[in-house]
PDB file of C-alpha atoms in Angstrom:
ATOM      1  CA  PRO R   1      -9.275   1.393 -33.297  1.00 67.00           C
ATOM      2  CA  LEU R   2      -6.047   1.959 -35.260  1.00 79.00           C
ATOM      3  CA  TYR R   3      -7.898   3.876 -37.993  1.00 73.00           C
ATOM      4  CA  SER R   4      -9.483   6.309 -35.549  1.00 77.00           C
ATOM      5  CA  TYR R   5      -6.182   6.756 -33.703  1.00 84.00           C
ATOM      6  CA  LEU R   6      -4.141   7.493 -36.831  1.00 85.00           C
ATOM      7  CA  LEU R   7      -6.728   9.807 -38.336  1.00 84.00           C
ATOM      8  CA  ALA R   8      -7.956  11.510 -35.153  1.00 87.00           C
ATOM      9  CA  SER R   9      -6.336  14.864 -35.928  1.00 88.00           C
ATOM     10  CA  PRO R  10      -7.465  15.051 -39.572  1.00 87.00           C
ATOM     11  CA  HIS R  11     -10.997  14.088 -38.505  1.00 87.00           C
ATOM     12  CA  ARG R  12     -11.031  16.885 -35.903  1.00 90.00           C
ATOM     13  CA  ASP R  13      -9.949  19.348 -38.588  1.00 92.00           C
ATOM     14  CA  LYS R  14     -12.584  18.017 -41.017  1.00 89.00           C
ATOM     15  CA  PHE R  15     -15.259  18.344 -38.333  1.00 91.00           C
ATOM     16  CA  GLY R  16     -14.210  21.948 -37.691  1.00 93.00           C
ATOM     17  CA  LEU R  17     -14.403  22.721 -41.397  1.00 93.00           C
ATOM     18  CA  GLU R  18     -17.871  21.165 -41.604  1.00 93.00           C
ATOM     19  CA  ARG R  19     -18.988  23.363 -38.695  1.00 93.00           C
ATOM     20  CA  LEU R  20     -17.537  26.467 -40.321  1.00 93.00           C
ATOM     21  CA  MET R  21     -19.132  25.675 -43.700  1.00 94.00           C
ATOM     22  CA  SER R  22     -22.491  25.084 -42.031  1.00 94.00           C
ATOM     23  CA  HIS R  23     -22.240  28.536 -40.492  1.00 94.00           C
ATOM     24  CA  VAL R  24     -21.361  30.483 -43.657  1.00 94.00           C
ATOM     25  CA  ALA R  25     -23.817  28.498 -45.797  1.00 95.00           C
ATOM     26  CA  GLY R  26     -26.630  28.979 -43.294  1.00 95.00           C
ATOM     27  CA  TRP R  27     -27.167  25.261 -42.719  1.00 94.00           C
ATOM     28  CA  GLU R  28     -28.643  24.087 -39.450  1.00 92.00           C
ATOM     29  CA  TRP R  29     -26.118  22.750 -36.945  1.00 93.00           C
ATOM     30  CA  ASN R  30     -27.565  20.819 -34.020  1.00 92.00           C
ATOM     31  CA  THR R  31     -24.966  21.114 -31.272  1.00 89.00           C
ATOM     32  CA  ARG R  32     -26.822  18.592 -29.145  1.00 92.00           C
ATOM     33  CA  GLU R  33     -26.654  15.869 -31.819  1.00 91.00           C
ATOM     34  CA  ASP R  34     -23.651  16.985 -33.874  1.00 88.00           C
ATOM     35  CA  GLY R  35     -21.523  18.435 -31.082  1.00 89.00           C
ATOM     36  CA  GLU R  36     -18.932  21.149 -31.525  1.00 89.00           C
ATOM     37  CA  PRO R  37     -15.309  20.970 -32.710  1.00 91.00           C
ATOM     38  CA  VAL R  38     -12.575  20.833 -30.086  1.00 89.00           C
ATOM     39  CA  ALA R  39     -11.171  24.140 -28.868  1.00 88.00           C
ATOM     40  CA  GLU R  40      -7.880  23.628 -30.750  1.00 88.00           C
ATOM     41  CA  VAL R  41      -9.832  23.709 -34.032  1.00 91.00           C
ATOM     42  CA  LEU R  42     -12.607  26.230 -33.258  1.00 89.00           C
ATOM     43  CA  ASP R  43     -13.088  27.658 -29.794  1.00 81.00           C
ATOM     44  CA  ILE R  44     -16.222  26.214 -28.247  1.00 64.00           C
ATOM     45  CA  GLU R  45     -17.373  29.507 -26.728  1.00 74.00           C
ATOM     46  CA  GLY R  46     -18.388  30.714 -30.172  1.00 72.00           C
ATOM     47  CA  LYS R  47     -15.787  33.444 -30.461  1.00 86.00           C
ATOM     48  CA  TRP R  48     -14.741  32.060 -33.839  1.00 89.00           C
ATOM     49  CA  LYS R  49     -17.947  33.516 -35.292  1.00 89.00           C
ATOM     50  CA  ALA R  50     -16.494  36.991 -34.696  1.00 88.00           C
ATOM     51  CA  THR R  51     -13.278  36.253 -36.612  1.00 89.00           C
ATOM     52  CA  GLU R  52     -12.341  39.157 -38.835  1.00 91.00           C
ATOM     53  CA  GLY R  53     -13.178  38.421 -42.456  1.00 94.00           C
ATOM     54  CA  LEU R  54     -15.483  35.478 -41.688  1.00 94.00           C
ATOM     55  CA  PRO R  55     -18.723  35.800 -43.663  1.00 95.00           C
ATOM     56  CA  THR R  56     -21.882  36.148 -41.597  1.00 94.00           C
ATOM     57  CA  ALA R  57     -24.191  33.189 -41.064  1.00 95.00           C
ATOM     58  CA  GLY R  58     -25.810  32.222 -44.360  1.00 96.00           C
ATOM     59  CA  ALA R  59     -23.884  34.784 -46.410  1.00 96.00           C
ATOM     60  CA  LEU R  60     -22.607  32.136 -48.828  1.00 95.00           C
ATOM     61  CA  SER R  61     -25.772  30.058 -49.127  1.00 93.00           C
ATOM     62  CA  ASP R  62     -26.046  30.550 -52.898  1.00 92.00           C
ATOM     63  CA  ASN R  63     -22.313  30.471 -53.570  1.00 94.00           C
ATOM     64  CA  VAL R  64     -21.253  27.112 -52.191  1.00 93.00           C
ATOM     65  CA  PHE R  65     -21.842  23.412 -52.402  1.00 93.00           C
ATOM     66  CA  VAL R  66     -20.024  20.748 -50.436  1.00 94.00           C
ATOM     67  CA  VAL R  67     -19.039  17.348 -51.766  1.00 95.00           C
ATOM     68  CA  GLY R  68     -18.358  14.537 -49.324  1.00 93.00           C
ATOM     69  CA  PRO R  69     -16.657  11.727 -51.212  1.00 95.00           C
ATOM     70  CA  ALA R  70     -16.273   8.145 -50.134  1.00 94.00           C
ATOM     71  CA  LEU R  71     -12.683   6.933 -49.668  1.00 92.00           C
ATOM     72  CA  LEU R  72     -10.726   8.511 -52.524  1.00 95.00           C
ATOM     73  CA  THR R  73      -8.752   6.331 -54.920  1.00 97.00           C
ATOM     74  CA  ASP R  74      -6.320   7.053 -57.737  1.00 97.00           C
ATOM     75  CA  GLY R  75      -8.504   5.148 -60.215  1.00 94.00           C
ATOM     76  CA  GLU R  76      -9.570   6.227 -63.660  1.00 94.00           C
ATOM     77  CA  CYS R  77     -12.489   8.503 -64.485  1.00 95.00           C
ATOM     78  CA  ARG R  78     -15.333   6.048 -65.050  1.00 95.00           C
ATOM     79  CA  ALA R  79     -17.643   8.883 -66.102  1.00 94.00           C
ATOM     80  CA  GLU R  80     -15.603   9.568 -69.237  1.00 90.00           C
ATOM     81  CA  LYS R  81     -15.598   5.881 -70.200  1.00 89.00           C
ATOM     82  CA  LYS R  82     -19.309   5.250 -69.647  1.00 78.00           C
ATOM     83  CA  GLY R  83     -20.469   7.965 -72.054  1.00 73.00           C
ATOM     84  CA  GLY R  84     -23.524   9.248 -70.248  1.00 62.00           C
ATOM     85  CA  GLU R  85     -24.285   6.230 -68.086  1.00 75.00           C
ATOM     86  CA  LYS R  86     -24.181   6.765 -64.351  1.00 86.00           C
ATOM     87  CA  ALA R  87     -20.577   6.151 -63.345  1.00 93.00           C
ATOM     88  CA  TYR R  88     -21.063   7.205 -59.722  1.00 96.00           C
ATOM     89  CA  ARG R  89     -23.907   7.965 -57.353  1.00 97.00           C
ATOM     90  CA  VAL R  90     -24.613  11.402 -55.871  1.00 97.00           C
ATOM     91  CA  SER R  91     -27.130  12.074 -53.124  1.00 97.00           C
ATOM     92  CA  GLU R  92     -27.955  14.490 -50.336  1.00 96.00           C
ATOM     93  CA  GLN R  93     -28.287  11.360 -48.157  1.00 94.00           C
ATOM     94  CA  GLU R  94     -25.546   8.990 -47.032  1.00 90.00           C
ATOM     95  CA  LEU R  95     -24.803   6.563 -49.849  1.00 91.00           C
ATOM     96  CA  GLY R  96     -23.059   3.689 -48.122  1.00 87.00           C
ATOM     97  CA  GLY R  97     -20.449   3.353 -50.872  1.00 90.00           C
ATOM     98  CA  TYR R  98     -16.832   2.628 -50.043  1.00 92.00           C
ATOM     99  CA  THR R  99     -14.747   4.337 -52.738  1.00 96.00           C
ATOM    100  CA  VAL R 100     -14.718   6.825 -55.575  1.00 97.00           C
ATOM    101  CA  SER R 101     -11.826   8.026 -57.713  1.00 97.00           C
ATOM    102  CA  ARG R 102     -10.461  11.537 -57.438  1.00 97.00           C
ATOM    103  CA  GLN R 103     -11.011  11.872 -61.180  1.00 97.00           C
ATOM    104  CA  ASP R 104     -14.710  11.048 -60.878  1.00 97.00           C
ATOM    105  CA  VAL R 105     -15.088  13.541 -58.019  1.00 97.00           C
ATOM    106  CA  ALA R 106     -13.422  16.172 -60.210  1.00 97.00           C
ATOM    107  CA  HIS R 107     -15.742  15.212 -63.076  1.00 96.00           C
ATOM    108  CA  PHE R 108     -18.769  15.670 -60.851  1.00 97.00           C
ATOM    109  CA  VAL R 109     -17.595  18.986 -59.366  1.00 97.00           C
ATOM    110  CA  ALA R 110     -16.892  20.447 -62.803  1.00 97.00           C
ATOM    111  CA  ASP R 111     -20.210  19.208 -64.206  1.00 95.00           C
ATOM    112  CA  ALA R 112     -22.226  20.404 -61.196  1.00 96.00           C
ATOM    113  CA  ALA R 113     -20.554  23.805 -61.005  1.00 96.00           C
ATOM    114  CA  LEU R 114     -20.543  24.540 -64.720  1.00 96.00           C
ATOM    115  CA  ASN R 115     -23.670  22.799 -66.022  1.00 96.00           C
ATOM    116  CA  ARG R 116     -26.033  22.177 -63.118  1.00 96.00           C
ATOM    117  CA  TRP R 117     -25.358  24.929 -60.562  1.00 96.00           C
ATOM    118  CA  GLY R 118     -29.059  25.528 -59.924  1.00 96.00           C
ATOM    119  CA  GLU R 119     -29.466  21.893 -58.910  1.00 96.00           C
ATOM    120  CA  PHE R 120     -26.563  21.849 -56.438  1.00 96.00           C
ATOM    121  CA  LYS R 121     -26.023  25.382 -55.135  1.00 95.00           C
ATOM    122  CA  GLY R 122     -26.238  25.580 -51.376  1.00 93.00           C
ATOM    123  CA  LYS R 123     -26.315  21.797 -50.949  1.00 94.00           C
ATOM    124  CA  ARG R 124     -24.212  19.112 -49.295  1.00 94.00           C
ATOM    125  CA  VAL R 125     -23.918  15.916 -51.310  1.00 96.00           C
ATOM    126  CA  SER R 126     -22.174  12.580 -51.019  1.00 96.00           C
ATOM    127  CA  ILE R 127     -20.544  10.808 -53.937  1.00 97.00           C
ATOM    128  CA  ALA R 128     -19.547   7.133 -54.218  1.00 97.00           C
ATOM    129  CA  TYR R 129     -19.639   4.172 -56.599  1.00 95.00           C
TER     130      TYR R 129
END
C-alpha cells in the first residue's frame, strides 16, 4: 500500500508514456484491458493524438525500441565482467526478475542499438537478472 501511494504519480506518468509510445510505434493498445492514462497525463477523449508535432500512429515503428528494466540498482556492470556469458536476461515477455543495474541496462541498450538493431527494432523488451 505504501509503495503504490508514494509512487502513484510516477506510475501514472509512466503509463501515459507507455500509451504514447504504443501509438507512435504502432503497437496495439487494448483500452478495455490496458485502460487509458488519467486526463492529467493524456486527455482520455483522444485529443492528444492531434498534438502538433506528434508523429502519426506507427510512424516510428522501425526507429524505436523500448526497454523495461526491473528495479534499477547502482551495481556494477556484470556484462563486462562475465566476458560473453549471459549477465542479464532479456525477453519480450515478463521476466519475473527483481533487479538489474543501470550499467547493465546501458550495456544492453548500447549493444542492441549498435550491434543488433535488426533483432530489437520496433520491440518492447524486459531486462532483469
